[in-house]
Amino acid sequence: RRTFRWAWRLTYLSVLGVLGYTGYVIYLDRNPAEQLERDPNKKTLVVLGTGWGSVALLKKLDTENYNVVVVSPRNYFLFTPLLPSCTTGTIEHRSIMEPVRAILRHKRGAVQFYEAEASSIDHERKVVKITDNSEIKGAVVENEIPYDMLVVGVGAENATFGIPGVRENSCFLKEIGDAQRIRKKIMDCVETAAFKDQKDAEINRLMHMVVVGGGPTGVEFAGELQDFFEEDIKKLVPEISPRFKVTLIEALPNVLPSFSKQLIDYTENTLREEKIDIKTKTMVKKVTSETVEAEVVKPDGTKERVVIPYGLLVWATGNAVRPIVKDLMSRIPAQKDSRRGLAVNEYLVVQGTRDIWAIGDCAVAGYAPTAQVAAQEGNFLGSLFNNMAKTESHENRIHELSSQMNLQAGGTPPAEAAQEIEALERRLKKIRDIKPFRYTHQGSMAYIGSEKAVADVSWWNGNFASGGSMTYLFWRSAYLSMCFSTRNRVLVVLDWLKSKAFGRDISRE
Ligand code: FAD
Ligand code: NAI
């Protein structure tokens, strides 16, 4: 009984501790400290984008050292790993968005934010042209921002490889708007299929959900979609449910090519058990408003053209370079051989320039285009810029003290000045010894449906591969801990509980 009483007290105290801490974090969040005003006399650092790379940089940066200006058409940070869950309403979209102004308000030095698209970069004049492409326009829609230092973190756009009909007929899955569009379309297909006296062939087409691209985006979305069907649509619209089908099309011989062989096999078996039709060695060549046309490589090596009718088509075939990045690459001779983005050196400086850095999906540094890489690059640049600012301030102080000593002009007594100079030089030596960027891979994870996930985790000096329900719990806790803010974490947990308890909301907005 005594042990029980102690266990109870301990639990009570832990709960109280967690609640107290959460309350304290929320209080700090709602009551940020006064900010130092921007100093236009300091170097102007312009940051393009509010994605993984740029936000990691801004988080790390001591903003009081620069005149920081952020430009992005998106005034929020998006936690992309949970985006596939928004397509079915497992998570509501606002739970994985964090307003960038809230992030910037917590910095010590004030930061200027412009919701705009950078439309071109003139690296010779050192100016960025910005355009307001939002729905509501004022008298000024275009402007220029001069910079001393520029960070390009604009990410990538969706690859279509110029395949006809893709842009016009399919949904992508990169932005919050894409997830909302997919969510609406799923239910539109279902309700149209259930229309009075709907034609048989039409029901089959409308209930056929096709996903092109068997990378992590395609696999995670297919898994989420099948869950939505099994757990909700089937119960609420039983009359058409036998016709519901998800097909995953991949050009290569297997899905999730970047994962280990063991996990690829596990994923493909699990997807088949979930009744997802996997069509590998199938390359989509053309898309119309109701069909995809693909070339299938048969086991004997011959090729066959097939036409697949669909109701919803989600296109997830990876990344392509954004126009602004292409334009900058074309202006810099040293970038002429680069195809996949801005080639950078080991300090992430864009090759052929001195004051432009690139991070994340728009940079080519020899790593995969993932959030993990982008965040580590942003973090590295934040430290680099902090060090550069410290170096400048120490050098200025040394210069000031040396001049005083030379002129014997009052101020700090010579002995003290000499001591201070020595200490500053020691510090400078340490600061200047900055190691180049090195990426540390922590592993890859993907949700594969029916409360299972796969993970290739880097463990000490080796790799640890696992798949199943325990990995799913690990996947959930890992991504929950990585959410940007306490607010995001609380909202995501509530969404998970809500969709488990009441089912996903199938209303079509
Ligand atoms: P983004 O995060 O894409 O940010 C780019 C920013 O630039 C945005 O704010 C955008 O609005 C802005 N921008 C665009 N054009 C302009 C312009 N002209 N001017 C100014 N700003 C501009 N990676 C993982 O490691 N783990 C995962 O689990 C994972 N899951 C994913 C799930 C999905 C559905 C998707 C699509 C991707 C996922 N990724 C994941 C990949 C990861 O999201 C990207 O690698 C990461 O977002 C790249 O970060 P970034 O900062 O380069 O670009
Ligand atoms: P991807 O580049 O990883 O995969 C795209 C797939 O589409 C490839 O396997 C390719 O063979 C296939 N493909 C291309 N053209 C095709 C065609 N015409 N027909 C059929 N198949 C075709 O792209 P994805 O999944 O969008 O991921 C982009 C990046 O984001 C990757 O670096 C990925 O690692 C990362 N990411 C990571 C996630 C995670 O870790 N859980 C989740 C989502 C994305």
mmCIF file of N, CA and C and ligand atoms in Angstrom, residues 47-55 71-74 76-84 116-119 153-156 158 173-175 216-217 220 319 322 324 359-363 368-375 443 445-446 475 479 482, ligand 1:
data_model
loop_
_atom_site.group_PDB
_atom_site.id
_atom_site.type_symbol
_atom_site.label_atom_id
_atom_site.label_comp_id
_atom_site.label_asym_id
_atom_site.label_seq_id
_atom_site.Cartn_x
_atom_site.Cartn_y
_atom_site.Cartn_z
ATOM 1 N N VAL A 47 17.178 37.039 -46.199
ATOM 2 C CA VAL A 47 16.939 35.589 -46.199
ATOM 3 C C VAL A 47 15.707 35.317 -47.050
ATOM 4 N N LEU A 48 15.852 34.476 -48.069
ATOM 5 C CA LEU A 48 14.702 34.136 -48.921
ATOM 6 C C LEU A 48 14.130 32.795 -48.495
ATOM 7 N N GLY A 49 12.814 32.782 -48.188
ATOM 8 C CA GLY A 49 12.147 31.532 -47.823
ATOM 9 C C GLY A 49 11.906 31.411 -46.338
ATOM 10 N N THR A 50 10.834 30.676 -45.997
ATOM 11 C CA THR A 50 10.526 30.404 -44.587
ATOM 12 C C THR A 50 10.309 28.908 -44.400
ATOM 13 N N GLY A 51 11.134 28.117 -45.091
ATOM 14 C CA GLY A 51 11.040 26.662 -44.965
ATOM 15 C C GLY A 51 12.045 26.140 -43.945
ATOM 16 N N TRP A 52 12.349 24.869 -44.073
ATOM 17 C CA TRP A 52 13.216 24.193 -43.103
ATOM 18 C C TRP A 52 14.580 24.863 -42.951
ATOM 19 N N GLY A 53 15.207 25.199 -44.090
ATOM 20 C CA GLY A 53 16.554 25.760 -44.057
ATOM 21 C C GLY A 53 16.548 27.145 -43.442
ATOM 22 N N SER A 54 15.708 28.036 -43.993
ATOM 23 C CA SER A 54 15.710 29.436 -43.557
ATOM 24 C C SER A 54 15.289 29.572 -42.093
ATOM 25 N N VAL A 55 14.287 28.787 -41.684
ATOM 26 C CA VAL A 55 13.815 28.923 -40.298
ATOM 27 C C VAL A 55 14.863 28.395 -39.311
ATOM 28 N N VAL A 71 12.143 37.353 -46.752
ATOM 29 C CA VAL A 71 11.164 37.463 -47.839
ATOM 30 C C VAL A 71 10.660 36.067 -48.181
ATOM 31 N N SER A 72 9.337 35.909 -48.158
ATOM 32 C CA SER A 72 8.773 34.616 -48.552
ATOM 33 C C SER A 72 7.304 34.804 -48.928
ATOM 34 N N PRO A 73 6.825 34.053 -49.934
ATOM 35 C CA PRO A 73 5.398 34.178 -50.267
ATOM 36 C C PRO A 73 4.517 33.492 -49.222
ATOM 37 N N ARG A 74 5.153 32.778 -48.300
ATOM 38 C CA ARG A 74 4.426 32.012 -47.287
ATOM 39 C C ARG A 74 4.756 32.617 -45.937
ATOM 40 N N TYR A 76 4.380 31.563 -43.080
ATOM 41 C CA TYR A 76 4.423 30.537 -42.030
ATOM 42 C C TYR A 76 5.460 29.476 -42.384
ATOM 43 N N PHE A 77 5.840 28.751 -41.344
ATOM 44 C CA PHE A 77 6.714 27.597 -41.536
ATOM 45 C C PHE A 77 5.814 26.366 -41.586
ATOM 46 N N LEU A 78 6.109 25.446 -42.501
ATOM 47 C CA LEU A 78 5.277 24.246 -42.640
ATOM 48 C C LEU A 78 6.075 23.004 -42.249
ATOM 49 N N PHE A 79 5.507 22.235 -41.318
ATOM 50 C CA PHE A 79 6.167 20.997 -40.875
ATOM 51 C C PHE A 79 5.786 19.872 -41.855
ATOM 52 N N THR A 80 6.559 19.775 -42.944
ATOM 53 C CA THR A 80 6.203 18.873 -44.059
ATOM 54 C C THR A 80 6.054 17.378 -43.696
ATOM 55 N N PRO A 81 6.816 16.830 -42.731
ATOM 56 C CA PRO A 81 6.667 15.394 -42.485
ATOM 57 C C PRO A 81 5.232 14.957 -42.160
ATOM 58 N N LEU A 82 4.427 15.871 -41.603
ATOM 59 C CA LEU A 82 3.049 15.474 -41.282
ATOM 60 C C LEU A 82 2.042 15.961 -42.333
ATOM 61 N N LEU A 83 2.534 16.468 -43.451
ATOM 62 C CA LEU A 83 1.617 16.972 -44.489
ATOM 63 C C LEU A 83 0.732 15.866 -45.089
ATOM 64 N N PRO A 84 1.283 14.650 -45.342
ATOM 65 C CA PRO A 84 0.396 13.613 -45.886
ATOM 66 C C PRO A 84 -0.818 13.340 -44.980
ATOM 67 N N ALA A 116 6.231 38.128 -49.857
ATOM 68 C CA ALA A 116 6.430 38.398 -51.291
ATOM 69 C C ALA A 116 7.291 37.299 -51.880
ATOM 70 N N GLU A 117 7.292 37.255 -53.197
ATOM 71 C CA GLU A 117 8.120 36.279 -53.887
ATOM 72 C C GLU A 117 9.348 37.011 -54.410
ATOM 73 N N ALA A 118 10.515 36.447 -54.205
ATOM 74 C CA ALA A 118 11.702 37.036 -54.835
ATOM 75 C C ALA A 118 11.633 36.625 -56.293
ATOM 76 N N SER A 119 11.587 37.619 -57.210
ATOM 77 C CA SER A 119 11.426 37.239 -58.616
ATOM 78 C C SER A 119 12.744 37.230 -59.369
ATOM 79 N N GLY A 153 17.028 30.253 -49.702
ATOM 80 C CA GLY A 153 16.475 29.022 -49.105
ATOM 81 C C GLY A 153 15.069 28.813 -49.636
ATOM 82 N N VAL A 154 14.932 28.872 -50.985
ATOM 83 C CA VAL A 154 13.591 28.880 -51.587
ATOM 84 C C VAL A 154 13.052 27.483 -51.903
ATOM 85 N N GLY A 155 13.802 26.435 -51.523
ATOM 86 C CA GLY A 155 13.309 25.079 -51.757
ATOM 87 C C GLY A 155 13.252 24.727 -53.234
ATOM 88 N N ALA A 156 12.356 23.783 -53.557
ATOM 89 C CA ALA A 156 12.253 23.307 -54.943
ATOM 90 C C ALA A 156 10.789 23.250 -55.327
ATOM 91 N N ASN A 158 7.706 21.116 -57.875
ATOM 92 C CA ASN A 158 7.419 19.721 -58.211
ATOM 93 C C ASN A 158 7.952 19.361 -59.590
ATOM 94 N N LEU A 173 1.781 17.336 -53.840
ATOM 95 C CA LEU A 173 1.692 17.295 -52.381
ATOM 96 C C LEU A 173 2.953 17.934 -51.800
ATOM 97 N N LYS A 174 2.962 19.259 -51.788
ATOM 98 C CA LYS A 174 4.135 19.986 -51.293
ATOM 99 C C LYS A 174 3.735 21.092 -50.322
ATOM 100 N N GLU A 175 2.610 21.726 -50.629
ATOM 101 C CA GLU A 175 2.188 22.880 -49.837
ATOM 102 C C GLU A 175 0.886 22.558 -49.107
ATOM 103 N N PRO A 216 9.155 8.467 -50.724
ATOM 104 C CA PRO A 216 8.464 8.572 -49.432
ATOM 105 C C PRO A 216 7.148 9.352 -49.498
ATOM 106 N N THR A 217 7.069 10.411 -50.332
ATOM 107 C CA THR A 217 5.820 11.186 -50.388
ATOM 108 C C THR A 217 4.682 10.312 -50.898
ATOM 109 N N GLU A 220 3.772 7.435 -48.332
ATOM 110 C CA GLU A 220 3.070 7.916 -47.133
ATOM 111 C C GLU A 220 1.644 8.330 -47.479
ATOM 112 N N ASN A 319 11.659 16.495 -56.975
ATOM 113 C CA ASN A 319 11.894 17.947 -57.038
ATOM 114 C C ASN A 319 12.420 18.452 -58.371
ATOM 115 N N ARG A 322 13.536 25.719 -58.987
ATOM 116 C CA ARG A 322 12.610 26.856 -59.120
ATOM 117 C C ARG A 322 13.146 27.867 -60.147
ATOM 118 N N ILE A 324 13.491 31.114 -60.100
ATOM 119 C CA ILE A 324 14.406 32.144 -59.583
ATOM 120 C C ILE A 324 15.832 31.586 -59.434
ATOM 121 N N ILE A 359 20.912 27.149 -49.136
ATOM 122 C CA ILE A 359 20.661 26.030 -48.227
ATOM 123 C C ILE A 359 19.412 25.252 -48.654
ATOM 124 N N GLY A 360 19.345 24.006 -48.245
ATOM 125 C CA GLY A 360 18.144 23.193 -48.468
ATOM 126 C C GLY A 360 18.026 22.661 -49.878
ATOM 127 N N ASP A 361 16.776 22.459 -50.307
ATOM 128 C CA ASP A 361 16.497 21.793 -51.582
ATOM 129 C C ASP A 361 17.012 22.555 -52.807
ATOM 130 N N CYS A 362 17.269 23.871 -52.664
ATOM 131 C CA CYS A 362 17.735 24.618 -53.839
ATOM 132 C C CYS A 362 19.251 24.593 -53.952
ATOM 133 N N ALA A 363 19.934 23.989 -52.967
ATOM 134 C CA ALA A 363 21.399 23.967 -52.989
ATOM 135 C C ALA A 363 21.901 22.570 -53.343
ATOM 136 N N ALA A 368 20.967 14.514 -49.908
ATOM 137 C CA ALA A 368 19.597 14.341 -50.400
ATOM 138 C C ALA A 368 18.759 15.575 -50.052
ATOM 139 N N PRO A 369 17.745 15.856 -50.868
ATOM 140 C CA PRO A 369 16.902 17.025 -50.552
ATOM 141 C C PRO A 369 15.902 16.713 -49.438
ATOM 142 N N THR A 370 16.372 16.749 -48.198
ATOM 143 C CA THR A 370 15.468 16.436 -47.082
ATOM 144 C C THR A 370 15.444 17.575 -46.067
ATOM 145 N N ALA A 371 14.436 17.514 -45.190
ATOM 146 C CA ALA A 371 14.299 18.524 -44.140
ATOM 147 C C ALA A 371 15.495 18.461 -43.193
ATOM 148 N N GLN A 372 15.946 17.233 -42.958
ATOM 149 C CA GLN A 372 17.087 17.034 -42.057
ATOM 150 C C GLN A 372 18.325 17.787 -42.549
ATOM 151 N N VAL A 373 18.597 17.652 -43.856
ATOM 152 C CA VAL A 373 19.766 18.325 -44.439
ATOM 153 C C VAL A 373 19.553 19.843 -44.377
ATOM 154 N N ALA A 374 18.364 20.289 -44.821
ATOM 155 C CA ALA A 374 18.088 21.738 -44.860
ATOM 156 C C ALA A 374 18.249 22.349 -43.468
ATOM 157 N N ALA A 375 17.704 21.670 -42.439
ATOM 158 C CA ALA A 375 17.759 22.226 -41.082
ATOM 159 C C ALA A 375 19.209 22.285 -40.586
ATOM 160 N N GLY A 443 18.994 9.270 -39.862
ATOM 161 C CA GLY A 443 18.130 8.171 -40.299
ATOM 162 C C GLY A 443 16.946 8.661 -41.098
ATOM 163 N N MET A 445 12.663 7.872 -41.965
ATOM 164 C CA MET A 445 11.454 7.195 -41.495
ATOM 165 C C MET A 445 10.331 7.453 -42.478
ATOM 166 N N ALA A 446 9.406 6.510 -42.573
ATOM 167 C CA ALA A 446 8.228 6.768 -43.412
ATOM 168 C C ALA A 446 7.037 5.998 -42.861
ATOM 169 N N TRP A 475 7.910 6.638 -34.767
ATOM 170 C CA TRP A 475 7.706 7.654 -35.817
ATOM 171 C C TRP A 475 6.874 8.806 -35.261
ATOM 172 N N TYR A 479 8.397 12.600 -34.612
ATOM 173 C CA TYR A 479 7.897 13.770 -35.322
ATOM 174 C C TYR A 479 7.206 14.753 -34.384
ATOM 175 N N MET A 482 9.740 16.832 -32.905
ATOM 176 C CA MET A 482 10.372 17.740 -33.860
ATOM 177 C C MET A 482 9.460 18.900 -34.293
HETATM 178 P P1 FAD B 1 11.039 24.464 -48.132
HETATM 179 O O1 FAD B 1 10.883 23.905 -46.778
HETATM 180 O O2 FAD B 1 10.318 23.923 -49.269
HETATM 181 O O3 FAD B 1 10.924 26.023 -48.040
HETATM 182 C C1 FAD B 1 11.071 26.877 -49.127
HETATM 183 C C2 FAD B 1 10.576 28.252 -48.738
HETATM 184 O O4 FAD B 1 10.865 29.177 -49.765
HETATM 185 C C3 FAD B 1 9.074 28.317 -48.531
HETATM 186 O O5 FAD B 1 8.789 29.134 -47.447
HETATM 187 C C4 FAD B 1 8.573 28.947 -49.815
HETATM 188 O O6 FAD B 1 7.352 29.622 -49.659
HETATM 189 C C5 FAD B 1 9.711 29.913 -50.092
HETATM 190 N N1 FAD B 1 9.825 30.371 -51.472
HETATM 191 C C6 FAD B 1 9.525 29.711 -52.602
HETATM 192 N N2 FAD B 1 9.770 30.484 -53.670
HETATM 193 C C7 FAD B 1 10.242 31.650 -53.200
HETATM 194 C C8 FAD B 1 10.671 32.856 -53.819
HETATM 195 N N3 FAD B 1 10.648 33.020 -55.129
HETATM 196 N N4 FAD B 1 11.079 33.859 -53.015
HETATM 197 C C9 FAD B 1 11.098 33.735 -51.673
HETATM 198 N N5 FAD B 1 10.706 32.619 -51.050
HETATM 199 C C10 FAD B 1 10.299 31.588 -51.799
HETATM 200 N N6 FAD B 1 12.182 15.513 -45.273
HETATM 201 C C11 FAD B 1 12.626 14.829 -44.210
HETATM 202 O O7 FAD B 1 13.820 14.936 -43.888
HETATM 203 N N7 FAD B 1 11.780 14.050 -43.467
HETATM 204 C C12 FAD B 1 10.478 13.926 -43.760
HETATM 205 O O8 FAD B 1 9.738 13.204 -43.101
HETATM 206 C C13 FAD B 1 9.976 14.637 -44.885
HETATM 207 N N8 FAD B 1 8.673 14.533 -45.226
HETATM 208 C C14 FAD B 1 8.211 15.230 -46.312
HETATM 209 C C15 FAD B 1 6.855 15.112 -46.652
HETATM 210 C C16 FAD B 1 6.372 15.785 -47.755
HETATM 211 C C17 FAD B 1 4.932 15.646 -48.128
HETATM 212 C C18 FAD B 1 7.233 16.605 -48.524
HETATM 213 C C19 FAD B 1 6.718 17.358 -49.713
HETATM 214 C C20 FAD B 1 8.577 16.720 -48.189
HETATM 215 C C21 FAD B 1 9.065 16.025 -47.084
HETATM 216 N N9 FAD B 1 10.409 16.119 -46.731
HETATM 217 C C22 FAD B 1 10.873 15.431 -45.625
HETATM 218 C C23 FAD B 1 11.337 16.946 -47.509
HETATM 219 C C24 FAD B 1 11.460 18.325 -46.872
HETATM 220 O O9 FAD B 1 10.192 18.898 -46.668
HETATM 221 C C25 FAD B 1 12.279 19.260 -47.757
HETATM 222 O O10 FAD B 1 13.516 18.677 -48.033
HETATM 223 C C26 FAD B 1 12.475 20.587 -47.027
HETATM 224 O O11 FAD B 1 11.239 21.247 -46.930
HETATM 225 C C27 FAD B 1 13.487 21.465 -47.735
HETATM 226 O O12 FAD B 1 13.632 22.642 -47.009
HETATM 227 P P2 FAD B 1 13.921 24.035 -47.727
HETATM 228 O O13 FAD B 1 14.079 25.036 -46.659
HETATM 229 O O14 FAD B 1 14.986 23.866 -48.724
HETATM 230 O O15 FAD B 1 12.615 24.317 -48.576
#
